[in-house]
Amino acid sequence: MSLLWKHMLGGTPVITDTAPTGGKIHRIQPGPLAGKSLTIQKGVPEPVTGNPVSALNYIGARVTEWTLG
């Protein structure tokens, strides 16, 4: 999830252990989105070849809009 948060908010997540419970605290400070891009892959059904799913790559993708639900 840290990768997605980085591309949604622009900052780099800081992860802190909460020993002895074994939990973690994730904190992120909003930052600039300039220069951030990533490769996203999704599975697409391909009925012509008979393959159940083919990979479709989006190279250089940017998060331009997001919601939490």
PDB file of N, CA, C and O in Angstrom:
ATOM      1  N   MET A   1       0.813  -1.199   0.000  1.00  0.00           N
ATOM      2  CA  MET A   1       0.000   0.000   0.000  1.00  0.00           C
ATOM      3  C   MET A   1       0.851   1.256   0.000  1.00  0.00           C
ATOM      4  O   MET A   1       0.408   2.286  -0.471  1.00  0.00           O
ATOM      5  N   SER A   2       2.052   1.180   0.550  1.00  0.00           N
ATOM      6  CA  SER A   2       2.896   2.373   0.615  1.00  0.00           C
ATOM      7  C   SER A   2       3.157   2.947  -0.769  1.00  0.00           C
ATOM      8  O   SER A   2       3.196   4.163  -0.936  1.00  0.00           O
ATOM      9  N   LEU A   3       3.321   2.084  -1.763  1.00  0.00           N
ATOM     10  CA  LEU A   3       3.564   2.555  -3.124  1.00  0.00           C
ATOM     11  C   LEU A   3       2.381   3.386  -3.625  1.00  0.00           C
ATOM     12  O   LEU A   3       2.559   4.462  -4.205  1.00  0.00           O
ATOM     13  N   LEU A   4       1.171   2.902  -3.379  1.00  0.00           N
ATOM     14  CA  LEU A   4      -0.010   3.648  -3.818  1.00  0.00           C
ATOM     15  C   LEU A   4      -0.152   4.973  -3.074  1.00  0.00           C
ATOM     16  O   LEU A   4      -0.461   5.996  -3.674  1.00  0.00           O
ATOM     17  N   TRP A   5       0.063   4.968  -1.761  1.00  0.00           N
ATOM     18  CA  TRP A   5      -0.019   6.215  -0.990  1.00  0.00           C
ATOM     19  C   TRP A   5       0.980   7.231  -1.499  1.00  0.00           C
ATOM     20  O   TRP A   5       0.691   8.420  -1.593  1.00  0.00           O
ATOM     21  N   LYS A   6       2.169   6.773  -1.824  1.00  0.00           N
ATOM     22  CA  LYS A   6       3.213   7.670  -2.333  1.00  0.00           C
ATOM     23  C   LYS A   6       2.749   8.350  -3.614  1.00  0.00           C
ATOM     24  O   LYS A   6       2.953   9.543  -3.805  1.00  0.00           O
ATOM     25  N   HIS A   7       2.094   7.605  -4.498  1.00  0.00           N
ATOM     26  CA  HIS A   7       1.649   8.162  -5.773  1.00  0.00           C
ATOM     27  C   HIS A   7       0.334   8.921  -5.659  1.00  0.00           C
ATOM     28  O   HIS A   7       0.000   9.691  -6.553  1.00  0.00           O
ATOM     29  N   MET A   8      -0.424   8.722  -4.596  1.00  0.00           N
ATOM     30  CA  MET A   8      -1.660   9.481  -4.399  1.00  0.00           C
ATOM     31  C   MET A   8      -1.405  10.803  -3.686  1.00  0.00           C
ATOM     32  O   MET A   8      -2.027  11.805  -3.990  1.00  0.00           O
ATOM     33  N   LEU A   9      -0.485  10.804  -2.731  1.00  0.00           N
ATOM     34  CA  LEU A   9      -0.254  11.992  -1.911  1.00  0.00           C
ATOM     35  C   LEU A   9       1.073  12.689  -2.174  1.00  0.00           C
ATOM     36  O   LEU A   9       1.282  13.810  -1.724  1.00  0.00           O
ATOM     37  N   GLY A  10       1.994  12.028  -2.853  1.00  0.00           N
ATOM     38  CA  GLY A  10       3.250  12.666  -3.216  1.00  0.00           C
ATOM     39  C   GLY A  10       4.387  12.497  -2.228  1.00  0.00           C
ATOM     40  O   GLY A  10       5.536  12.639  -2.591  1.00  0.00           O
ATOM     41  N   GLY A  11       4.102  12.209  -0.976  1.00  0.00           N
ATOM     42  CA  GLY A  11       5.159  12.051   0.021  1.00  0.00           C
ATOM     43  C   GLY A  11       5.634  10.616   0.115  1.00  0.00           C
ATOM     44  O   GLY A  11       5.072   9.709  -0.490  1.00  0.00           O
ATOM     45  N   THR A  12       6.676  10.406   0.873  1.00  0.00           N
ATOM     46  CA  THR A  12       7.196   9.065   1.104  1.00  0.00           C
ATOM     47  C   THR A  12       6.734   8.587   2.476  1.00  0.00           C
ATOM     48  O   THR A  12       6.956   9.275   3.472  1.00  0.00           O
ATOM     49  N   PRO A  13       6.081   7.421   2.565  1.00  0.00           N
ATOM     50  CA  PRO A  13       5.599   6.920   3.850  1.00  0.00           C
ATOM     51  C   PRO A  13       6.739   6.607   4.817  1.00  0.00           C
ATOM     52  O   PRO A  13       7.786   6.113   4.416  1.00  0.00           O
ATOM     53  N   VAL A  14       6.501   6.898   6.093  1.00  0.00           N
ATOM     54  CA  VAL A  14       7.428   6.536   7.163  1.00  0.00           C
ATOM     55  C   VAL A  14       6.728   5.478   7.998  1.00  0.00           C
ATOM     56  O   VAL A  14       5.641   5.713   8.522  1.00  0.00           O
ATOM     57  N   ILE A  15       7.333   4.293   8.102  1.00  0.00           N
ATOM     58  CA  ILE A  15       6.717   3.167   8.811  1.00  0.00           C
ATOM     59  C   ILE A  15       7.469   2.954  10.116  1.00  0.00           C
ATOM     60  O   ILE A  15       8.689   2.805  10.125  1.00  0.00           O
ATOM     61  N   THR A  16       6.723   2.922  11.235  1.00  0.00           N
ATOM     62  CA  THR A  16       7.311   2.773  12.559  1.00  0.00           C
ATOM     63  C   THR A  16       6.755   1.523  13.225  1.00  0.00           C
ATOM     64  O   THR A  16       5.543   1.314  13.231  1.00  0.00           O
ATOM     65  N   ASP A  17       7.631   0.670  13.782  1.00  0.00           N
ATOM     66  CA  ASP A  17       7.190  -0.496  14.563  1.00  0.00           C
ATOM     67  C   ASP A  17       6.626  -0.034  15.899  1.00  0.00           C
ATOM     68  O   ASP A  17       7.131   0.894  16.504  1.00  0.00           O
ATOM     69  N   THR A  18       5.575  -0.716  16.361  1.00  0.00           N
ATOM     70  CA  THR A  18       5.005  -0.429  17.676  1.00  0.00           C
ATOM     71  C   THR A  18       5.231  -1.624  18.586  1.00  0.00           C
ATOM     72  O   THR A  18       4.289  -2.179  19.140  1.00  0.00           O
ATOM     73  N   ALA A  19       6.496  -2.009  18.736  1.00  0.00           N
ATOM     74  CA  ALA A  19       6.839  -3.145  19.608  1.00  0.00           C
ATOM     75  C   ALA A  19       6.333  -2.858  21.007  1.00  0.00           C
ATOM     76  O   ALA A  19       6.298  -1.715  21.430  1.00  0.00           O
ATOM     77  N   PRO A  20       5.919  -3.805  21.769  1.00  0.00           N
ATOM     78  CA  PRO A  20       5.931  -5.254  21.583  1.00  0.00           C
ATOM     79  C   PRO A  20       4.674  -5.810  20.921  1.00  0.00           C
ATOM     80  O   PRO A  20       4.551  -7.016  20.796  1.00  0.00           O
ATOM     81  N   THR A  21       3.716  -4.960  20.495  1.00  0.00           N
ATOM     82  CA  THR A  21       2.478  -5.489  19.919  1.00  0.00           C
ATOM     83  C   THR A  21       2.659  -6.040  18.515  1.00  0.00           C
ATOM     84  O   THR A  21       1.818  -6.786  18.039  1.00  0.00           O
ATOM     85  N   GLY A  22       3.743  -5.664  17.835  1.00  0.00           N
ATOM     86  CA  GLY A  22       3.985  -6.169  16.496  1.00  0.00           C
ATOM     87  C   GLY A  22       3.262  -5.388  15.422  1.00  0.00           C
ATOM     88  O   GLY A  22       3.338  -5.725  14.253  1.00  0.00           O
ATOM     89  N   GLY A  23       2.557  -4.342  15.808  1.00  0.00           N
ATOM     90  CA  GLY A  23       1.857  -3.523  14.825  1.00  0.00           C
ATOM     91  C   GLY A  23       2.788  -2.509  14.185  1.00  0.00           C
ATOM     92  O   GLY A  23       3.951  -2.394  14.537  1.00  0.00           O
ATOM     93  N   LYS A  24       2.271  -1.776  13.233  1.00  0.00           N
ATOM     94  CA  LYS A  24       3.053  -0.750  12.549  1.00  0.00           C
ATOM     95  C   LYS A  24       2.204   0.508  12.401  1.00  0.00           C
ATOM     96  O   LYS A  24       0.996   0.435  12.224  1.00  0.00           O
ATOM     97  N   ILE A  25       2.854   1.658  12.462  1.00  0.00           N
ATOM     98  CA  ILE A  25       2.198   2.937  12.233  1.00  0.00           C
ATOM     99  C   ILE A  25       2.744   3.491  10.919  1.00  0.00           C
ATOM    100  O   ILE A  25       3.955   3.574  10.732  1.00  0.00           O
ATOM    101  N   HIS A  26       1.847   3.847  10.001  1.00  0.00           N
ATOM    102  CA  HIS A  26       2.240   4.412   8.712  1.00  0.00           C
ATOM    103  C   HIS A  26       1.879   5.894   8.730  1.00  0.00           C
ATOM    104  O   HIS A  26       0.730   6.252   8.948  1.00  0.00           O
ATOM    105  N   ARG A  27       2.852   6.745   8.462  1.00  0.00           N
ATOM    106  CA  ARG A  27       2.616   8.183   8.398  1.00  0.00           C
ATOM    107  C   ARG A  27       3.129   8.688   7.060  1.00  0.00           C
ATOM    108  O   ARG A  27       4.177   8.276   6.590  1.00  0.00           O
ATOM    109  N   ILE A  28       2.370   9.611   6.470  1.00  0.00           N
ATOM    110  CA  ILE A  28       2.804  10.193   5.202  1.00  0.00           C
ATOM    111  C   ILE A  28       2.490  11.681   5.204  1.00  0.00           C
ATOM    112  O   ILE A  28       1.410  12.095   5.604  1.00  0.00           O
ATOM    113  N   GLN A  29       3.468  12.458   4.799  1.00  0.00           N
ATOM    114  CA  GLN A  29       3.315  13.902   4.683  1.00  0.00           C
ATOM    115  C   GLN A  29       3.077  14.216   3.207  1.00  0.00           C
ATOM    116  O   GLN A  29       3.867  13.799   2.359  1.00  0.00           O
ATOM    117  N   PRO A  30       1.989  14.922   2.853  1.00  0.00           N
ATOM    118  CA  PRO A  30       1.765  15.251   1.445  1.00  0.00           C
ATOM    119  C   PRO A  30       2.964  15.984   0.839  1.00  0.00           C
ATOM    120  O   PRO A  30       3.624  16.771   1.509  1.00  0.00           O
ATOM    121  N   GLY A  31       3.250  15.698  -0.412  1.00  0.00           N
ATOM    122  CA  GLY A  31       4.379  16.304  -1.103  1.00  0.00           C
ATOM    123  C   GLY A  31       4.070  16.487  -2.575  1.00  0.00           C
ATOM    124  O   GLY A  31       2.957  16.227  -3.027  1.00  0.00           O
ATOM    125  N   PRO A  32       5.039  16.914  -3.345  1.00  0.00           N
ATOM    126  CA  PRO A  32       4.809  17.146  -4.782  1.00  0.00           C
ATOM    127  C   PRO A  32       4.633  15.840  -5.558  1.00  0.00           C
ATOM    128  O   PRO A  32       5.258  14.841  -5.240  1.00  0.00           O
ATOM    129  N   LEU A  33       3.763  15.868  -6.559  1.00  0.00           N
ATOM    130  CA  LEU A  33       3.527  14.697  -7.410  1.00  0.00           C
ATOM    131  C   LEU A  33       4.371  14.736  -8.685  1.00  0.00           C
ATOM    132  O   LEU A  33       4.388  13.774  -9.442  1.00  0.00           O
ATOM    133  N   ALA A  34       5.086  15.832  -8.914  1.00  0.00           N
ATOM    134  CA  ALA A  34       5.891  15.973 -10.127  1.00  0.00           C
ATOM    135  C   ALA A  34       6.949  14.870 -10.197  1.00  0.00           C
ATOM    136  O   ALA A  34       7.623  14.580  -9.219  1.00  0.00           O
ATOM    137  N   GLY A  35       7.066  14.251 -11.360  1.00  0.00           N
ATOM    138  CA  GLY A  35       8.083  13.229 -11.576  1.00  0.00           C
ATOM    139  C   GLY A  35       7.719  11.844 -11.083  1.00  0.00           C
ATOM    140  O   GLY A  35       8.524  10.930 -11.177  1.00  0.00           O
ATOM    141  N   LYS A  36       6.520  11.648 -10.552  1.00  0.00           N
ATOM    142  CA  LYS A  36       6.116  10.324 -10.055  1.00  0.00           C
ATOM    143  C   LYS A  36       5.229   9.631 -11.098  1.00  0.00           C
ATOM    144  O   LYS A  36       4.230  10.166 -11.534  1.00  0.00           O
ATOM    145  N   SER A  37       5.639   8.424 -11.504  1.00  0.00           N
ATOM    146  CA  SER A  37       4.825   7.608 -12.392  1.00  0.00           C
ATOM    147  C   SER A  37       5.111   6.146 -12.064  1.00  0.00           C
ATOM    148  O   SER A  37       6.104   5.829 -11.421  1.00  0.00           O
ATOM    149  N   LEU A  38       4.238   5.245 -12.483  1.00  0.00           N
ATOM    150  CA  LEU A  38       4.407   3.830 -12.199  1.00  0.00           C
ATOM    151  C   LEU A  38       3.809   2.993 -13.318  1.00  0.00           C
ATOM    152  O   LEU A  38       3.089   3.510 -14.170  1.00  0.00           O
ATOM    153  N   THR A  39       4.117   1.717 -13.334  1.00  0.00           N
ATOM    154  CA  THR A  39       3.549   0.792 -14.304  1.00  0.00           C
ATOM    155  C   THR A  39       2.450   0.001 -13.618  1.00  0.00           C
ATOM    156  O   THR A  39       2.650  -0.558 -12.550  1.00  0.00           O
ATOM    157  N   ILE A  40       1.285  -0.016 -14.239  1.00  0.00           N
ATOM    158  CA  ILE A  40       0.120  -0.717 -13.690  1.00  0.00           C
ATOM    159  C   ILE A  40      -0.242  -1.835 -14.660  1.00  0.00           C
ATOM    160  O   ILE A  40      -0.168  -1.671 -15.873  1.00  0.00           O
ATOM    161  N   GLN A  41      -0.631  -2.992 -14.114  1.00  0.00           N
ATOM    162  CA  GLN A  41      -0.992  -4.135 -14.951  1.00  0.00           C
ATOM    163  C   GLN A  41      -2.363  -4.644 -14.528  1.00  0.00           C
ATOM    164  O   GLN A  41      -2.675  -4.712 -13.347  1.00  0.00           O
ATOM    165  N   LYS A  42      -3.192  -4.975 -15.518  1.00  0.00           N
ATOM    166  CA  LYS A  42      -4.492  -5.583 -15.207  1.00  0.00           C
ATOM    167  C   LYS A  42      -4.732  -6.751 -16.144  1.00  0.00           C
ATOM    168  O   LYS A  42      -4.158  -6.835 -17.226  1.00  0.00           O
ATOM    169  N   GLY A  43      -5.576  -7.682 -15.712  1.00  0.00           N
ATOM    170  CA  GLY A  43      -5.911  -8.843 -16.524  1.00  0.00           C
ATOM    171  C   GLY A  43      -7.130  -8.556 -17.379  1.00  0.00           C
ATOM    172  O   GLY A  43      -8.119  -8.022 -16.900  1.00  0.00           O
ATOM    173  N   VAL A  44      -7.046  -8.894 -18.669  1.00  0.00           N
ATOM    174  CA  VAL A  44      -8.135  -8.651 -19.611  1.00  0.00           C
ATOM    175  C   VAL A  44      -8.530  -9.968 -20.256  1.00  0.00           C
ATOM    176  O   VAL A  44      -7.665 -10.685 -20.773  1.00  0.00           O
ATOM    177  N   PRO A  45      -9.816 -10.335 -20.231  1.00  0.00           N
ATOM    178  CA  PRO A  45     -10.251 -11.566 -20.905  1.00  0.00           C
ATOM    179  C   PRO A  45      -9.963 -11.482 -22.410  1.00  0.00           C
ATOM    180  O   PRO A  45     -10.145 -10.449 -23.028  1.00  0.00           O
ATOM    181  N   GLU A  46      -9.496 -12.593 -22.983  1.00  0.00           N
ATOM    182  CA  GLU A  46      -9.187 -12.618 -24.409  1.00  0.00           C
ATOM    183  C   GLU A  46      -9.854 -13.824 -25.053  1.00  0.00           C
ATOM    184  O   GLU A  46      -9.266 -14.902 -25.146  1.00  0.00           O
ATOM    185  N   PRO A  47     -11.109 -13.659 -25.485  1.00  0.00           N
ATOM    186  CA  PRO A  47     -11.861 -14.800 -26.015  1.00  0.00           C
ATOM    187  C   PRO A  47     -11.363 -15.299 -27.370  1.00  0.00           C
ATOM    188  O   PRO A  47     -11.580 -16.447 -27.725  1.00  0.00           O
ATOM    189  N   VAL A  48     -10.654 -14.484 -28.146  1.00  0.00           N
ATOM    190  CA  VAL A  48     -10.226 -14.880 -29.498  1.00  0.00           C
ATOM    191  C   VAL A  48      -9.200 -16.002 -29.457  1.00  0.00           C
ATOM    192  O   VAL A  48      -9.292 -16.967 -30.201  1.00  0.00           O
ATOM    193  N   THR A  49      -8.207 -15.901 -28.571  1.00  0.00           N
ATOM    194  CA  THR A  49      -7.134 -16.898 -28.521  1.00  0.00           C
ATOM    195  C   THR A  49      -7.455 -18.064 -27.592  1.00  0.00           C
ATOM    196  O   THR A  49      -6.737 -19.050 -27.584  1.00  0.00           O
ATOM    197  N   GLY A  50      -8.471 -17.937 -26.796  1.00  0.00           N
ATOM    198  CA  GLY A  50      -8.806 -18.999 -25.865  1.00  0.00           C
ATOM    199  C   GLY A  50      -8.112 -18.868 -24.522  1.00  0.00           C
ATOM    200  O   GLY A  50      -8.380 -19.631 -23.609  1.00  0.00           O
ATOM    201  N   ASN A  51      -7.168 -17.921 -24.405  1.00  0.00           N
ATOM    202  CA  ASN A  51      -6.525 -17.684 -23.113  1.00  0.00           C
ATOM    203  C   ASN A  51      -7.536 -17.042 -22.168  1.00  0.00           C
ATOM    204  O   ASN A  51      -8.269 -16.138 -22.566  1.00  0.00           O
ATOM    205  N   PRO A  52      -7.585 -17.499 -20.924  1.00  0.00           N
ATOM    206  CA  PRO A  52      -8.557 -16.926 -20.010  1.00  0.00           C
ATOM    207  C   PRO A  52      -8.283 -15.446 -19.704  1.00  0.00           C
ATOM    208  O   PRO A  52      -9.191 -14.656 -19.653  1.00  0.00           O
ATOM    209  N   VAL A  53      -7.021 -15.067 -19.559  1.00  0.00           N
ATOM    210  CA  VAL A  53      -6.692 -13.686 -19.216  1.00  0.00           C
ATOM    211  C   VAL A  53      -5.338 -13.319 -19.815  1.00  0.00           C
ATOM    212  O   VAL A  53      -4.396 -14.100 -19.754  1.00  0.00           O
ATOM    213  N   SER A  54      -5.265 -12.147 -20.403  1.00  0.00           N
ATOM    214  CA  SER A  54      -3.988 -11.615 -20.888  1.00  0.00           C
ATOM    215  C   SER A  54      -3.646 -10.381 -20.075  1.00  0.00           C
ATOM    216  O   SER A  54      -4.530  -9.665 -19.602  1.00  0.00           O
ATOM    217  N   ALA A  55      -2.353 -10.118 -19.922  1.00  0.00           N
ATOM    218  CA  ALA A  55      -1.909  -8.954 -19.159  1.00  0.00           C
ATOM    219  C   ALA A  55      -1.899  -7.722 -20.055  1.00  0.00           C
ATOM    220  O   ALA A  55      -1.437  -7.768 -21.187  1.00  0.00           O
ATOM    221  N   LEU A  56      -2.429  -6.626 -19.540  1.00  0.00           N
ATOM    222  CA  LEU A  56      -2.399  -5.341 -20.229  1.00  0.00           C
ATOM    223  C   LEU A  56      -1.622  -4.379 -19.347  1.00  0.00           C
ATOM    224  O   LEU A  56      -1.960  -4.194 -18.177  1.00  0.00           O
ATOM    225  N   ASN A  57      -0.535  -3.809 -19.892  1.00  0.00           N
ATOM    226  CA  ASN A  57       0.338  -2.930 -19.119  1.00  0.00           C
ATOM    227  C   ASN A  57       0.090  -1.471 -19.457  1.00  0.00           C
ATOM    228  O   ASN A  57      -0.064  -1.118 -20.630  1.00  0.00           O
ATOM    229  N   TYR A  58       0.064  -0.643 -18.432  1.00  0.00           N
ATOM    230  CA  TYR A  58       0.007   0.804 -18.586  1.00  0.00           C
ATOM    231  C   TYR A  58       1.333   1.339 -18.056  1.00  0.00           C
ATOM    232  O   TYR A  58       1.559   1.385 -16.849  1.00  0.00           O
ATOM    233  N   ILE A  59       2.231   1.722 -18.942  1.00  0.00           N
ATOM    234  CA  ILE A  59       3.558   2.195 -18.549  1.00  0.00           C
ATOM    235  C   ILE A  59       3.519   3.712 -18.414  1.00  0.00           C
ATOM    236  O   ILE A  59       2.983   4.406 -19.272  1.00  0.00           O
ATOM    237  N   GLY A  60       4.096   4.221 -17.343  1.00  0.00           N
ATOM    238  CA  GLY A  60       4.122   5.668 -17.122  1.00  0.00           C
ATOM    239  C   GLY A  60       2.806   6.218 -16.612  1.00  0.00           C
ATOM    240  O   GLY A  60       2.487   7.382 -16.838  1.00  0.00           O
ATOM    241  N   ALA A  61       2.022   5.393 -15.918  1.00  0.00           N
ATOM    242  CA  ALA A  61       0.723   5.828 -15.406  1.00  0.00           C
ATOM    243  C   ALA A  61       0.894   6.786 -14.232  1.00  0.00           C
ATOM    244  O   ALA A  61       1.892   6.761 -13.525  1.00  0.00           O
ATOM    245  N   ARG A  62      -0.096   7.639 -14.049  1.00  0.00           N
ATOM    246  CA  ARG A  62      -0.104   8.578 -12.925  1.00  0.00           C
ATOM    247  C   ARG A  62      -1.457   8.503 -12.249  1.00  0.00           C
ATOM    248  O   ARG A  62      -2.473   8.304 -12.895  1.00  0.00           O
ATOM    249  N   VAL A  63      -1.466   8.661 -10.941  1.00  0.00           N
ATOM    250  CA  VAL A  63      -2.717   8.714 -10.186  1.00  0.00           C
ATOM    251  C   VAL A  63      -3.211  10.153 -10.259  1.00  0.00           C
ATOM    252  O   VAL A  63      -2.572  11.059  -9.753  1.00  0.00           O
ATOM    253  N   THR A  64      -4.335  10.379 -10.942  1.00  0.00           N
ATOM    254  CA  THR A  64      -4.860  11.732 -11.090  1.00  0.00           C
ATOM    255  C   THR A  64      -6.087  11.978 -10.227  1.00  0.00           C
ATOM    256  O   THR A  64      -6.437  13.119  -9.962  1.00  0.00           O
ATOM    257  N   GLU A  65      -6.702  10.885  -9.777  1.00  0.00           N
ATOM    258  CA  GLU A  65      -7.935  10.998  -9.007  1.00  0.00           C
ATOM    259  C   GLU A  65      -8.108   9.743  -8.193  1.00  0.00           C
ATOM    260  O   GLU A  65      -7.805   8.645  -8.666  1.00  0.00           O
ATOM    261  N   TRP A  66      -8.596   9.850  -6.945  1.00  0.00           N
ATOM    262  CA  TRP A  66      -8.812   8.673  -6.125  1.00  0.00           C
ATOM    263  C   TRP A  66      -9.821   8.969  -5.030  1.00  0.00           C
ATOM    264  O   TRP A  66     -10.053  10.123  -4.681  1.00  0.00           O
ATOM    265  N   THR A  67     -10.447   7.910  -4.522  1.00  0.00           N
ATOM    266  CA  THR A  67     -11.389   8.012  -3.409  1.00  0.00           C
ATOM    267  C   THR A  67     -11.159   6.845  -2.456  1.00  0.00           C
ATOM    268  O   THR A  67     -10.642   5.808  -2.861  1.00  0.00           O
ATOM    269  N   LEU A  68     -11.537   7.020  -1.226  1.00  0.00           N
ATOM    270  CA  LEU A  68     -11.507   5.944  -0.247  1.00  0.00           C
ATOM    271  C   LEU A  68     -12.933   5.515   0.023  1.00  0.00           C
ATOM    272  O   LEU A  68     -13.824   6.352   0.129  1.00  0.00           O
ATOM    273  N   GLY A  69     -13.142   4.230   0.119  1.00  0.00           N
ATOM    274  CA  GLY A  69     -14.490   3.760   0.365  1.00  0.00           C
ATOM    275  C   GLY A  69     -14.504   2.531   1.232  1.00  0.00           C
ATOM    276  O   GLY A  69     -13.551   1.880   1.460  1.00  0.00           O
TER     277      GLY A  69
END
